[in-house]
Each structure stands twice: as structure tokens, then as C-alpha cells.
CSV table of C-alpha atoms in Angstrom, one decimal:
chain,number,residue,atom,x,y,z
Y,1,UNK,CA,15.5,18.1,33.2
Y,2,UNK,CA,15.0,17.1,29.5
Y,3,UNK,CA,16.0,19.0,27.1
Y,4,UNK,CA,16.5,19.2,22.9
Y,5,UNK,CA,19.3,18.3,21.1
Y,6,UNK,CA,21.2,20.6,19.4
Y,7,UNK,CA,20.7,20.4,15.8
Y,8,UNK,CA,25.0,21.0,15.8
Y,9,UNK,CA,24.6,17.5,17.5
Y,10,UNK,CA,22.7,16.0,14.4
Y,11,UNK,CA,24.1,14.2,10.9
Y,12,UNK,CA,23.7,16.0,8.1
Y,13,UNK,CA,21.7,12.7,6.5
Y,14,UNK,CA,19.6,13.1,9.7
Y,15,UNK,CA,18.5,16.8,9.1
Y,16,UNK,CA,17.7,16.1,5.5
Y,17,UNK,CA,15.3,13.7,6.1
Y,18,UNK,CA,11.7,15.1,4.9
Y,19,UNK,CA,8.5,14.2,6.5
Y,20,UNK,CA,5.8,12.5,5.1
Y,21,UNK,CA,2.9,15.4,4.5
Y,22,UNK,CA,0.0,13.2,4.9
Y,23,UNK,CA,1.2,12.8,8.7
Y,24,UNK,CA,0.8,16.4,9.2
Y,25,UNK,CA,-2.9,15.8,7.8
Y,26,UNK,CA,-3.4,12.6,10.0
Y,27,UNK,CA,-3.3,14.3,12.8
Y,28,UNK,CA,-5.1,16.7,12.0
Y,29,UNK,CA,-7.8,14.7,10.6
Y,30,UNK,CA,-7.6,12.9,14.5
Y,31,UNK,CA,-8.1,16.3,15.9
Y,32,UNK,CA,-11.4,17.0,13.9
Y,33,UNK,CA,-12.3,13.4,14.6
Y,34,UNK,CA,-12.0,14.1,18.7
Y,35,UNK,CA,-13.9,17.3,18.3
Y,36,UNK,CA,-17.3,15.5,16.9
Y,37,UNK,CA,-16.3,16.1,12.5
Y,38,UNK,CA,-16.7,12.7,10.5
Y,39,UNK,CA,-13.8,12.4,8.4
Y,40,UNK,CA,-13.4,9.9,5.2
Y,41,UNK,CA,-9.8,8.7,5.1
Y,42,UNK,CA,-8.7,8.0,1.8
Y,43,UNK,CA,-4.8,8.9,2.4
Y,44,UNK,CA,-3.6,5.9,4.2
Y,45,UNK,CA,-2.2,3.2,1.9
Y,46,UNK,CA,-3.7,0.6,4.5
Y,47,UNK,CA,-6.6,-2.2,4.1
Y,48,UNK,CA,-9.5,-1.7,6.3
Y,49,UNK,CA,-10.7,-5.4,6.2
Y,50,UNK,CA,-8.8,-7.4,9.8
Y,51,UNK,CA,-6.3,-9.6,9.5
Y,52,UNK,CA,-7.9,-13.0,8.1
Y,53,UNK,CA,-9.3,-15.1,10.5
Y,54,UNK,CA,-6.6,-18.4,9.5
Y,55,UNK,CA,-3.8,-16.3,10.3
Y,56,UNK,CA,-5.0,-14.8,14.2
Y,57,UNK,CA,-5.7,-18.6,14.8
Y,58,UNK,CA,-2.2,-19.3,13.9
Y,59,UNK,CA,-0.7,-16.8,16.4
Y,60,UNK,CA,-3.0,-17.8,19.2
Y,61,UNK,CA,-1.5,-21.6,18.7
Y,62,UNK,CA,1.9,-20.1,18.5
Y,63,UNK,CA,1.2,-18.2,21.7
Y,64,UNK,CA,-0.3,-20.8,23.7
Y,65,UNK,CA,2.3,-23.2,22.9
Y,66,UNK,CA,4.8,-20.4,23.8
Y,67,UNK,CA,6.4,-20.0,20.1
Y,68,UNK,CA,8.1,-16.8,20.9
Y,69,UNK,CA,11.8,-17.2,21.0
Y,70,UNK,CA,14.1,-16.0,18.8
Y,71,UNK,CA,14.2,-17.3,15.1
Y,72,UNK,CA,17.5,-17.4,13.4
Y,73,UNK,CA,18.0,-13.9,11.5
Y,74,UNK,CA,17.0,-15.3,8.0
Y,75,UNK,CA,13.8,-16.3,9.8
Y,76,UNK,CA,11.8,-19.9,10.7
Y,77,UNK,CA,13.2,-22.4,7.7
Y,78,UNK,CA,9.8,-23.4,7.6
Y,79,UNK,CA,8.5,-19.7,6.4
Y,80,UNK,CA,10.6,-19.1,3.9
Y,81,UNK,CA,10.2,-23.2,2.4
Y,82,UNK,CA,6.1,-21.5,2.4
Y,83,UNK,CA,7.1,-18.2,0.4
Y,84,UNK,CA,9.4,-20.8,-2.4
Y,85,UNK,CA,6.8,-23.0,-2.6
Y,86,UNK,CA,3.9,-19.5,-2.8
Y,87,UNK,CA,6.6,-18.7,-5.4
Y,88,UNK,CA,6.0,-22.0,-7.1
Y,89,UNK,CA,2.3,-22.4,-6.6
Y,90,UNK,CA,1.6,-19.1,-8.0
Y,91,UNK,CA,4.2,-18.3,-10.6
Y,92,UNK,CA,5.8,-22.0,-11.5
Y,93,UNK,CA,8.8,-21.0,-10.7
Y,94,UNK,CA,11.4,-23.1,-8.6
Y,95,UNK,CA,12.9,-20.6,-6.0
Y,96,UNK,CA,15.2,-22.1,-3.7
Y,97,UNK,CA,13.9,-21.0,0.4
Y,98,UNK,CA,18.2,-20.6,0.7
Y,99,UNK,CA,17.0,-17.4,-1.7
Y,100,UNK,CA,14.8,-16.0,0.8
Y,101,UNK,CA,15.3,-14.2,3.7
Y,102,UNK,CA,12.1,-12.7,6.3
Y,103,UNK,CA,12.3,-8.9,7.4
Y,104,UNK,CA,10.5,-6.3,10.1
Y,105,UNK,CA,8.3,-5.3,7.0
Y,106,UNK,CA,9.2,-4.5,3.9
Y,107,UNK,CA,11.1,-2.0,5.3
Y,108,UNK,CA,13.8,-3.9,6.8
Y,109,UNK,CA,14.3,-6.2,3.6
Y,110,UNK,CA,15.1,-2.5,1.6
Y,111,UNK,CA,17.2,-1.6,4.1
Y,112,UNK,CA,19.2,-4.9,4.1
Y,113,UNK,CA,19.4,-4.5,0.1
Y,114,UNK,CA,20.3,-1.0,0.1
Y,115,UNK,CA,23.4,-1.7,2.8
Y,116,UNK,CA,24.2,-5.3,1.0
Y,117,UNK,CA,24.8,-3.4,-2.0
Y,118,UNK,CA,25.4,0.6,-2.1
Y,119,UNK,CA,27.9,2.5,-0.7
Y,120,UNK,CA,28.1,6.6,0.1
Y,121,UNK,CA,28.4,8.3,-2.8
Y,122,UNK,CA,26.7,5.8,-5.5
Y,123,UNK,CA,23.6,6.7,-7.5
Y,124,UNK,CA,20.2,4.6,-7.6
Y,125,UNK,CA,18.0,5.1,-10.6
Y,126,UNK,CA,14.1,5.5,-9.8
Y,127,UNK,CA,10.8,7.0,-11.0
Y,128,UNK,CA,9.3,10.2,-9.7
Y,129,UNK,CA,6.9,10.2,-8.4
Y,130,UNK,CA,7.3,7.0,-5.9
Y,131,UNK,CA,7.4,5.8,-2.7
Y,132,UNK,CA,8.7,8.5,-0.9
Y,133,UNK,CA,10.8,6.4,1.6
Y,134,UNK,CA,13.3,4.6,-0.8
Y,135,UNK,CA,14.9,8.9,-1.4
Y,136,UNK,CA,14.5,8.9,2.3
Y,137,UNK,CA,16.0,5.5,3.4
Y,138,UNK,CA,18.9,6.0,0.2
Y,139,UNK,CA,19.8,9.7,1.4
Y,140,UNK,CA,20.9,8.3,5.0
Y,141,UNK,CA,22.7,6.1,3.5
Y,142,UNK,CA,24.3,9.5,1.8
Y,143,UNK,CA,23.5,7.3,-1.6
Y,144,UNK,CA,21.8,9.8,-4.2
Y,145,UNK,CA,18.3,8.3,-5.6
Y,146,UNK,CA,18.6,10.0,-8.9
Y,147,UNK,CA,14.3,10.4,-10.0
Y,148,UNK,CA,13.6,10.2,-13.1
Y,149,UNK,CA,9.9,11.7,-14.3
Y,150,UNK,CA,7.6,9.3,-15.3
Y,151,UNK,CA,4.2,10.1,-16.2
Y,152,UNK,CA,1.2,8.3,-18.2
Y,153,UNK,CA,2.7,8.1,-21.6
Y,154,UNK,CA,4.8,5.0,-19.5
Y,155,UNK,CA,1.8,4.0,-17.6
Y,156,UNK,CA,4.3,5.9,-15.0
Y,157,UNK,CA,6.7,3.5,-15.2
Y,158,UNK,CA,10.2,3.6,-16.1
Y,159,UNK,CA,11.5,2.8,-19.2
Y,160,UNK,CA,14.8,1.1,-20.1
Y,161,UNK,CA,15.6,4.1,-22.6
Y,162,UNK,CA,15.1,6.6,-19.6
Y,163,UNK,CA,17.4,4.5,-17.5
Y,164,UNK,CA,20.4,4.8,-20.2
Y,165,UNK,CA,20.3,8.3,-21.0
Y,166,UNK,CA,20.3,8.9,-17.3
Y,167,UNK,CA,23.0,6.2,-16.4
Y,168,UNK,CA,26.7,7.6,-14.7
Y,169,UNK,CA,29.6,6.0,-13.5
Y,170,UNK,CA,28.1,6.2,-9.9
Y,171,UNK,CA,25.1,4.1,-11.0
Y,172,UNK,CA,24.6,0.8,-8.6
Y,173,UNK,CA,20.9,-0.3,-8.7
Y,174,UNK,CA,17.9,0.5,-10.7
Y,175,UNK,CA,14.7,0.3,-8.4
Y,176,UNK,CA,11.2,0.0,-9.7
Y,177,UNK,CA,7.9,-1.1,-7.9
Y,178,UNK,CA,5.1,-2.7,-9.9
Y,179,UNK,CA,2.0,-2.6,-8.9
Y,180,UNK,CA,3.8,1.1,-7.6
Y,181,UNK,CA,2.9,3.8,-5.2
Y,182,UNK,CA,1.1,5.9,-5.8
Y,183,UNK,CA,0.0,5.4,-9.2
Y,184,UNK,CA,-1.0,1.9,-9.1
Y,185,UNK,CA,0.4,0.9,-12.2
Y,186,UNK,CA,2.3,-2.6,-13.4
Y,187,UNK,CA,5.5,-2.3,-15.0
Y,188,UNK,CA,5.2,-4.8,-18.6
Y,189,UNK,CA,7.4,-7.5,-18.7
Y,190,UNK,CA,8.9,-7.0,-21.6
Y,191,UNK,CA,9.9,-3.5,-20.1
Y,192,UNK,CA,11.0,-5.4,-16.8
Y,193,UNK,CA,13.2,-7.5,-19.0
Y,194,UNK,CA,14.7,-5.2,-20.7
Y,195,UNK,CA,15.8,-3.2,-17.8
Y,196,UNK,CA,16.8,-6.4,-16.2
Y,197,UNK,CA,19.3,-6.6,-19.1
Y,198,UNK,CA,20.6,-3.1,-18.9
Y,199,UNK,CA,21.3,-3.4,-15.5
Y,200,UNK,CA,23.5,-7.1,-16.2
Y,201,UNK,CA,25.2,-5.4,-19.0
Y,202,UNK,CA,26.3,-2.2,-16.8
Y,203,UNK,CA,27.2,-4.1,-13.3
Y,204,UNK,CA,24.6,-2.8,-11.6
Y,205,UNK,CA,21.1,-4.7,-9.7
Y,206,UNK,CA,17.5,-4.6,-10.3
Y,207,UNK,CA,15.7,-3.9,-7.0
Y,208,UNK,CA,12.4,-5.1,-8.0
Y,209,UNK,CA,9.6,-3.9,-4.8
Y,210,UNK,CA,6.4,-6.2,-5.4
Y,211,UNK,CA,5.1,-5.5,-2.1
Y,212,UNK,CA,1.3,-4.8,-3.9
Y,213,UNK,CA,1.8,-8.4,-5.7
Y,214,UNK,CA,-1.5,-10.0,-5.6
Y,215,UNK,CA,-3.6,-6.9,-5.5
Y,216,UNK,CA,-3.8,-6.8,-9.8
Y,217,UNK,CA,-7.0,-6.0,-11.7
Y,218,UNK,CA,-7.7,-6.8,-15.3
Y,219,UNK,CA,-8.2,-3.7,-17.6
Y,220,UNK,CA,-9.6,-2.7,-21.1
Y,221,UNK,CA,-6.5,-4.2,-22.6
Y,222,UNK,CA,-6.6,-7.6,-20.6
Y,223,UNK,CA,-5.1,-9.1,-17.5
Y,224,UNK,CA,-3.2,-7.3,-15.7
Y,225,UNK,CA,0.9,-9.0,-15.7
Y,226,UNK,CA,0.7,-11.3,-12.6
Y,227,UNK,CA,3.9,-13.1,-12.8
Y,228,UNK,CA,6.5,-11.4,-10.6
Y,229,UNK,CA,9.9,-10.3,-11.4
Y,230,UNK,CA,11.7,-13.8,-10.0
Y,231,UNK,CA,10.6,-14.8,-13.9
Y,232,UNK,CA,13.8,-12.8,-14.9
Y,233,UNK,CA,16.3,-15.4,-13.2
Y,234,UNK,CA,18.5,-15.0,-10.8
Y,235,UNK,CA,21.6,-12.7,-11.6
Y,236,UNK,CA,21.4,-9.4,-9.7
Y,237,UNK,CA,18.1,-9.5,-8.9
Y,238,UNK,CA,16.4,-8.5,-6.2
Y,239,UNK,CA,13.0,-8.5,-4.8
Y,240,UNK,CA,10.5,-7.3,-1.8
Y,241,UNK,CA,7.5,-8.4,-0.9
Y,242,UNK,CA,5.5,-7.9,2.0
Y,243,UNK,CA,2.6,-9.6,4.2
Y,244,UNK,CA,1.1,-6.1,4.8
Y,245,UNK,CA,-0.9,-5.5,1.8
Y,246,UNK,CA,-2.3,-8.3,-0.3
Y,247,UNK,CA,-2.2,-10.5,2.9
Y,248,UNK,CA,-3.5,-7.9,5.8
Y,249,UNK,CA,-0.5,-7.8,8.2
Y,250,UNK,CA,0.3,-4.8,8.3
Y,251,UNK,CA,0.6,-4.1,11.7
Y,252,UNK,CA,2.3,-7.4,11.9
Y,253,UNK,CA,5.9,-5.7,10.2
Y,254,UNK,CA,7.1,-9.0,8.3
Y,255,UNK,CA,8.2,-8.3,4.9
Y,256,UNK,CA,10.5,-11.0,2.9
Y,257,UNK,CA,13.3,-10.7,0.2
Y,258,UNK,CA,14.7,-12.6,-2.6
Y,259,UNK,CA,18.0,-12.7,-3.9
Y,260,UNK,CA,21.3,-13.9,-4.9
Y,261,UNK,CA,22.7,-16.7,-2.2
Y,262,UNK,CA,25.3,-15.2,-1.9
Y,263,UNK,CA,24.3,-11.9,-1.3
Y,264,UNK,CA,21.6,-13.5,1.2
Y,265,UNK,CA,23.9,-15.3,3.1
Y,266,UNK,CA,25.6,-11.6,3.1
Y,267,UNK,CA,22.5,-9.8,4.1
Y,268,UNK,CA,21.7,-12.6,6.7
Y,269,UNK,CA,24.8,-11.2,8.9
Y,270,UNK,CA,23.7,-7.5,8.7
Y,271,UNK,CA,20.3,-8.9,9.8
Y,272,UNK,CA,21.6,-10.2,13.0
Y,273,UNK,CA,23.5,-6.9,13.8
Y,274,UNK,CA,20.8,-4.4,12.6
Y,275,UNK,CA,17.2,-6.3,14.3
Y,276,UNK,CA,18.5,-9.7,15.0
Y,277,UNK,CA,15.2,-11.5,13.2
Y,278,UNK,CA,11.6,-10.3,12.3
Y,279,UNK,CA,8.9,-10.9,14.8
Y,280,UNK,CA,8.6,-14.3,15.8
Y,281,UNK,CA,4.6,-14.2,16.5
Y,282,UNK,CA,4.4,-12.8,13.1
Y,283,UNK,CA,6.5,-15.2,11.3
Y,284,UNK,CA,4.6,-18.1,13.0
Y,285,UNK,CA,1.0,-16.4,12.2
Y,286,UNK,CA,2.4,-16.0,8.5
Y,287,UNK,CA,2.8,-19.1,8.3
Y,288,UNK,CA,-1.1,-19.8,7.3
Y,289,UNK,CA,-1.0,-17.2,5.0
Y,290,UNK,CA,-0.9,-19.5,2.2
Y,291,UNK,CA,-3.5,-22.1,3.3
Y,292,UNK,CA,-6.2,-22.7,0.6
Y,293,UNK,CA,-8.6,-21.0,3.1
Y,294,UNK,CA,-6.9,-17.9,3.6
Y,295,UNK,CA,-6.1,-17.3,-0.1
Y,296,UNK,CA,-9.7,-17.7,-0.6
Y,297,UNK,CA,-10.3,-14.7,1.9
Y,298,UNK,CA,-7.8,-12.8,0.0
Y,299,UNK,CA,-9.2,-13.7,-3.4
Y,300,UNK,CA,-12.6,-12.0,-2.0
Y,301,UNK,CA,-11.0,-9.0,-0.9
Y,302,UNK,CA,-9.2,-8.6,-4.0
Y,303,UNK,CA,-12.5,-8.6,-5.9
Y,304,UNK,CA,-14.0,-5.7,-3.4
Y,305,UNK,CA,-10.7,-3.7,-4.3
Y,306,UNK,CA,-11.3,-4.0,-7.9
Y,307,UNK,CA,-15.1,-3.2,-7.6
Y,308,UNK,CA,-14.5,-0.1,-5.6
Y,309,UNK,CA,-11.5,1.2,-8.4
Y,310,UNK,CA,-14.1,0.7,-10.6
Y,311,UNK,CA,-16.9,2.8,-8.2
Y,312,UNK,CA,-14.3,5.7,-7.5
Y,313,UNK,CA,-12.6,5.9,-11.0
Y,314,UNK,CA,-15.3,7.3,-13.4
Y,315,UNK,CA,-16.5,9.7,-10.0
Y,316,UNK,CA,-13.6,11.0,-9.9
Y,317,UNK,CA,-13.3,11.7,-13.5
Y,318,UNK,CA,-16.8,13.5,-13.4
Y,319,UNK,CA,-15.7,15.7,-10.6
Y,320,UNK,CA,-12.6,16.9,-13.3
Y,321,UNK,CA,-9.9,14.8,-12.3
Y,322,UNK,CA,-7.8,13.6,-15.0
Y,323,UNK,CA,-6.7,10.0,-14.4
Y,324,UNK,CA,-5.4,9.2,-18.1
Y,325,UNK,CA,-5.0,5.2,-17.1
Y,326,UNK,CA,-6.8,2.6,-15.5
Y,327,UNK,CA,-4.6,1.5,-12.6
Y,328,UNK,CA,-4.1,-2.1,-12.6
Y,329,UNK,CA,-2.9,-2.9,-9.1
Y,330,UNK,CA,-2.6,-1.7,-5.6
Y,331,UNK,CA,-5.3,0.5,-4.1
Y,332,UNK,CA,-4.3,3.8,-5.2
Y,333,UNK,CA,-5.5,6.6,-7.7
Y,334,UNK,CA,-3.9,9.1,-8.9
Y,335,UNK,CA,-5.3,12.0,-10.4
Y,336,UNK,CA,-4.5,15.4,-11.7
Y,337,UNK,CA,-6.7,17.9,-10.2
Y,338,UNK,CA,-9.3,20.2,-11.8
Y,339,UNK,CA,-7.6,22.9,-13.6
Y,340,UNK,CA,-10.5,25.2,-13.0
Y,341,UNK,CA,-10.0,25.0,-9.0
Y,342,UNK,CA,-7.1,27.2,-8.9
Y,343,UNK,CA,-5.3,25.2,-6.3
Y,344,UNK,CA,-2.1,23.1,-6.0
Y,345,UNK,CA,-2.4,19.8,-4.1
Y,346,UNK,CA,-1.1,20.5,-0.9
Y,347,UNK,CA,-4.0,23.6,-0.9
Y,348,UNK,CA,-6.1,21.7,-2.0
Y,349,UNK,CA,-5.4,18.4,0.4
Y,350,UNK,CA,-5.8,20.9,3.3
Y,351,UNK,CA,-8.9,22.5,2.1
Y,352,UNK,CA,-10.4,19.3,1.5
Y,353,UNK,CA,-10.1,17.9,4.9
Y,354,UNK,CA,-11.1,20.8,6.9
Y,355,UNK,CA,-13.7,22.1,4.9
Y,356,UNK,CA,-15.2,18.8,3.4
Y,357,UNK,CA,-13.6,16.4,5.5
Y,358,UNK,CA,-12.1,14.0,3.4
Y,359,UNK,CA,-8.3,13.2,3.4
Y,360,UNK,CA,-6.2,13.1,0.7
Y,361,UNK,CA,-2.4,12.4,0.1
Y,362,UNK,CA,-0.3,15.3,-1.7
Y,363,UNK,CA,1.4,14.7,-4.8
Y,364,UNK,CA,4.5,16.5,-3.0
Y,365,UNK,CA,4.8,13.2,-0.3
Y,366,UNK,CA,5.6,11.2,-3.8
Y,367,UNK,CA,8.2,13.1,-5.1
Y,368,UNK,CA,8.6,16.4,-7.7
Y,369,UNK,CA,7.3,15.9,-11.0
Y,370,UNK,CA,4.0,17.7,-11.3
Y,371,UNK,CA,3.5,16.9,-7.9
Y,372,UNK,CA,1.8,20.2,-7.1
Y,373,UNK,CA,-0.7,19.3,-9.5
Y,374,UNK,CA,-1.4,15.6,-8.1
Y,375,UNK,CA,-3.3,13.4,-5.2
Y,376,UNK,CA,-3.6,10.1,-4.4
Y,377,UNK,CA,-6.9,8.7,-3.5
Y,378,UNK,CA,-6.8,5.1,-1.1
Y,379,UNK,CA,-9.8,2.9,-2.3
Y,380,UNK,CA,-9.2,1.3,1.3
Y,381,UNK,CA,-13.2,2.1,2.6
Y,382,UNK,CA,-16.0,1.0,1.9
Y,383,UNK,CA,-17.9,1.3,-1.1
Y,384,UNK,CA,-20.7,3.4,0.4
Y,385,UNK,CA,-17.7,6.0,2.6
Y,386,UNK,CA,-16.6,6.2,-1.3
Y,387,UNK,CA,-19.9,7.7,-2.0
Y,388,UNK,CA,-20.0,9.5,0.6
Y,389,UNK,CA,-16.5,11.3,0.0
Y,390,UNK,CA,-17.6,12.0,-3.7
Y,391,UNK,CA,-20.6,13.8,-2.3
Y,392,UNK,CA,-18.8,15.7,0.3
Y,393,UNK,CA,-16.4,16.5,-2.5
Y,394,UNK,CA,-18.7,17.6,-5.5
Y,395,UNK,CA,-20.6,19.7,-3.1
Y,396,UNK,CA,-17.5,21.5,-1.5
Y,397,UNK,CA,-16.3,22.0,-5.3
Y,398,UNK,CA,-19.5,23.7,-5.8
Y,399,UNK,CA,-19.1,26.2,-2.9
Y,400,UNK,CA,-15.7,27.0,-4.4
């Protein structure tokens, strides 16, 4: 007989742990789907275009030539030499492979920085609204992620003048994503290096997660900044990236991290005690991700990305949502919703899935600064499901 564990039996830091919302309205969404509804997802922060064609060929050699034993934790040597010299070819910088270290997904490279580093009882600064699994992954670690408010006056960023007035004793690491979840926005570089400083000057690290690298869109004011955070240097900085997004693995979990050597060779040893290595098949298939012909494929998809930001952006705007600045990366919007519908997000998340199905993501999965009053929108379909989920959604406002 099976039965349930007593909550008694369960850590405190495993109570607290809050769902993600939009899961709630994924299934959900399935359920309609099985009963005969069409449904637009635009709440799942995943690409809809495959895996590129270079990198399945890469794991079919692998696989037929029976490359699937274990790598060493810090992953194949000859993967991490490919992200230094990606590092190189992209950003001129010289970053030694010794520096890098592959992870199951970005995922496992914050979890290896957050242990390498924080301890119970230390603070992490961050921006609210974000990602909602760095509060998640930090409060297990009974580490407090202390969330600042950031909103469009900071193109939702943080800013170093937030950080100091906020700063205690308990301080450890200031984390900051750029291009960031959900708001799609790119932190400047100035700004960057300026928390960079405060950060040297207080003993504490820069967690720097760049996982969206690569998916950056000019705007009105120019280019949007493309060289990553390794520009800073090397002391107490740290960064993730990711093959999932800008490369299409996600599935695939293989993330990467960069950091200090000796905090690698550090974070190398809880590696082999917490998941041993990341996926070998997926380290091998990665490996092509930085051939000329792959980039190209990405290159293309990052164009369709920026062409359907700039499809769903001024329809959204005409429907009443207020999306005061151009996002300049990822493939998220998000948008304040129409005062004159009376409804908070999670109302209005709900509502719009069963009643005009489309799916949204709740402000309230990103945090608690006005998140009642925000969604996120995933430009990951089509252009022409875009049109259609503007259509479904300006007639359902009608009926309101």
C-alpha cells in the first residue's frame, strides 16, 4: 500500500517552495486541447523551431560510435575549449576552457554557484520581478533572495544605487539576468560595470545569468549591448549560459558556467557528488553548435524572433496593454494589462484561456511587484498563431 507523507516528515525549505502558476494553466490548457478546443500557447518560455539539423547529426555520430560514457564532471575538454573559443569568436575575449565548466541545464550551473558560494542565512540581492526559480532554488538553500522592485524607469533592471541602499551585512552575491525573464530587457554595460564594482568593493560576487545571450534585437536607440558580462574580467564573476534557448536544446538540459579557477575547480567536486557530469549525448551533440552552419540557422531564427516582437508589440499596445519599453532580447513581453478590464492577472490568465483560449503567464509566477497587474506574452509561435491570438483576444475583450 502507498501512501502520503506526512507533511511533519517534510523540511521546512521543502514546504515553502511555491509552484510555478503557469503549470496549473498548462494542464489545463492540455485538458481543453484533449477535449477538441484549439489553444495558442504563448506562456512557455520555449522555441518552437527543432533542434537544428547540424547538432541531431552530431548525436547520431556520437550514438553510432557508442559516445555515451561518462565525461569527467567539468565535462568533454573538447566542449568547453568550443564555448572559450565561442567566447572569443563572438566577444574577443580570451577565456581560458580551465574557466568553464558544462551543467544539466542552466539549472545545475545555478545550483553549483549558489552552493560554491552561499551559506544558510546569507542574503542575495535580485530584481522583482524575475525568474522565479533563483527565490526558489536560494530559499532551499535557507539563503534569503532579498527582491528589489524594478520597473521601466530601469528598463527593469537593477541599478547599482538600488543595490547599495539595500546592501546588509548578510549580503553574498548580487544576481542579475540580461536579456532577463520576463521582461526581456538588457542590463547597460556601464550599469553591469558598475555593479561589478560594488560587488568587488563589498566582498561579495556578481552572478551574471546570460542564458538568452544571442537572442538580442536592435531598438529605437541602437543595438542592443551584445557583449556579455566575461568583458568585466575575472574577479568574482560569475556567469550562466545555456544551450536551451538561443541554441534550441532545450530538452537536451546542458547549460555551462564561467568562473573563477579556483572556484571551478571547487564547483567541479560538488559536480561529481550532486549529478556526476551533464548528459554525455548532449555534450557530444553540443559540440556542433558553433559550426558556421548551425550559427547560420540560428542567425535566421533570431531574425523571425525579432520580426514577430515587432508583429505582437504594437497589437498588443492597441488592445491597451502598456509595454512602456521595447524589449531587446529574449522572447518575452511584458505588459501591464488594460486598466478598464477590471481584472488582476491571474483573473485574467484564467479567463483568457478558457474563454478565448490563449495562454498567458501571470505576473505573480515572476515575483511581487505589481505583479497582479502584469503578464508575460512568449513570441515562441508563429507569426500567423500571433494573429490569431490577437483576434481571439480583441474579440473576447469585446464581450467583456
Amino acid at each position: 500500500m502507498v501512501t502520503s507523507v506526512p507533511a511533519s516528515r517534510l523540511s521546512r525549505q521543502a514546504r515553502a517552495v511555491a509552484p510555478f502558476h503557469v503549470m496549473r494553466l498548462l494542464a489545463r490548457a492540455g485538458e481543453l486541447e484533449r477535449a477538441g478546443r484549439t489553444v495558442i500557447h504563448l506562456e512557455v518560455g520555449e522555441p518552437d523551431f527543432p533542434t537544428p539539423a547540424p547538432i541531431l547529426d552530431a548525436a547520431r555520430q556520437a550514438l553510432t560510435h557508442g559516445q555515451v560514457r561518462y565525461t569527467p564532471a567539468a565535462g568533454l575538454p573538447s566542449l568547453r575549449q568550443a564555448v572559450a573559443d565561442y567566447y572569443g569568436d563572438r566577444d574577443d575575449l580570451d577565456v581560458s576552457a580551465s574557466r568553464i565548466l558544462m551543467t544539466p541545464g542552466a539549472s545545475g550551473a545555478l545550483q553549483l554557484v549558489f552552493l560554491a558560494l552561499l551559506e544558510a542565512g546569507d542574503q542575495v540581492i535580485l530584481c522583482d520581478p524575475s525568474y522565479p526559480c533563483y527565490r526558489q532554488m536560494l530559499g532551499l538553500m535557507g539563503v534569503e533572495p532579498v527582491a528589489l522592485p524594478v520597473g521601466p524607469d530601469t528598463d527593469y533592471q537593477l541599478t547599482v544605487a538600488q543595490a547599495a541602499r539595500a546592501w546588509t551585512s548578510r549580503v553574498r552575491a548580487v544576481l542579475v539576468a540580461s536579456p532577463a525573464n520576463p521582461t526581456g530587457s538588457s542590463i547597460a554595460p556601464d550599469q553591469l560595470a558598475a555593479l561589478h564594482q560594488l560587488c568587488r568593493e563589498r566582498g561579495a560576487a556578481l552572478i551574471v545569468d546570460e542564458i538568452y545571450q544571442g537572442l538580442t534585437y536592435p531598438d529605437t536607440d541602437g543595438a542592443a549591448p551584445e557583449r556579455g558580462a566575461l568583458a568585466l574580467g575575472t574577479s568574482e564573476l560569475y556567469v550562466i549560459n545555456s544551450f536551451s534557448k538561443y541554441f534550441g536544446m532545450t530538452g537536451w538540459r546542458l547549460g555551462w558556467l564561467v568562473g573563477p579557477e579556483d572556484a571551478v575547480e571547487v564547483m567541479d567536486r560538488i559536480a561529481q557528488n550532486l549529478f556526476i557530469a551533464a548528459s554525455t549525448p548532449a555534450q557530444q551533440a553540443a559540440l556542433a553548435a558553433f559550426d558556421p552552419a548551425t550559427r547560420a540557422i540560428l542567425e535566421t531564427r533570431r531574425a523571425a524572433f525579432q520580426r514577430r516582437r515587432d508583429r505582437l508589440l504594437p497589437a498588443l499596445r492597441e488592445l491597451g496593454f502598456a509595454i512602456p519599453r521595447i524589449p531587446t532580447g529574449a522572447f518575452y513581453l511584458y505588459a501591464r494589462l488594460p486598466e478598464q478590464l477590471g481584472l488582476d492577472s491571474m483573473t485574467l490568465a484564467t479567463r483568457a484561456l478558457e474563454e478565448a483560449g490563449v495562454a498567458l503567464t501571470p505576473g505573480q509566477d515572476f515575483g511581487h511587484h505589481e505583479a497582479a497587474s502584469h503578464v508575460r506574452f512568449a513570441y515562441t509561435r508563429a507569426s500567423a498563431e500571433l494573429d490569431v491570438a490577437i483576434q481571439r483576444l480583441r474579440t473576447w475583450f469585446a464581450g467583456l
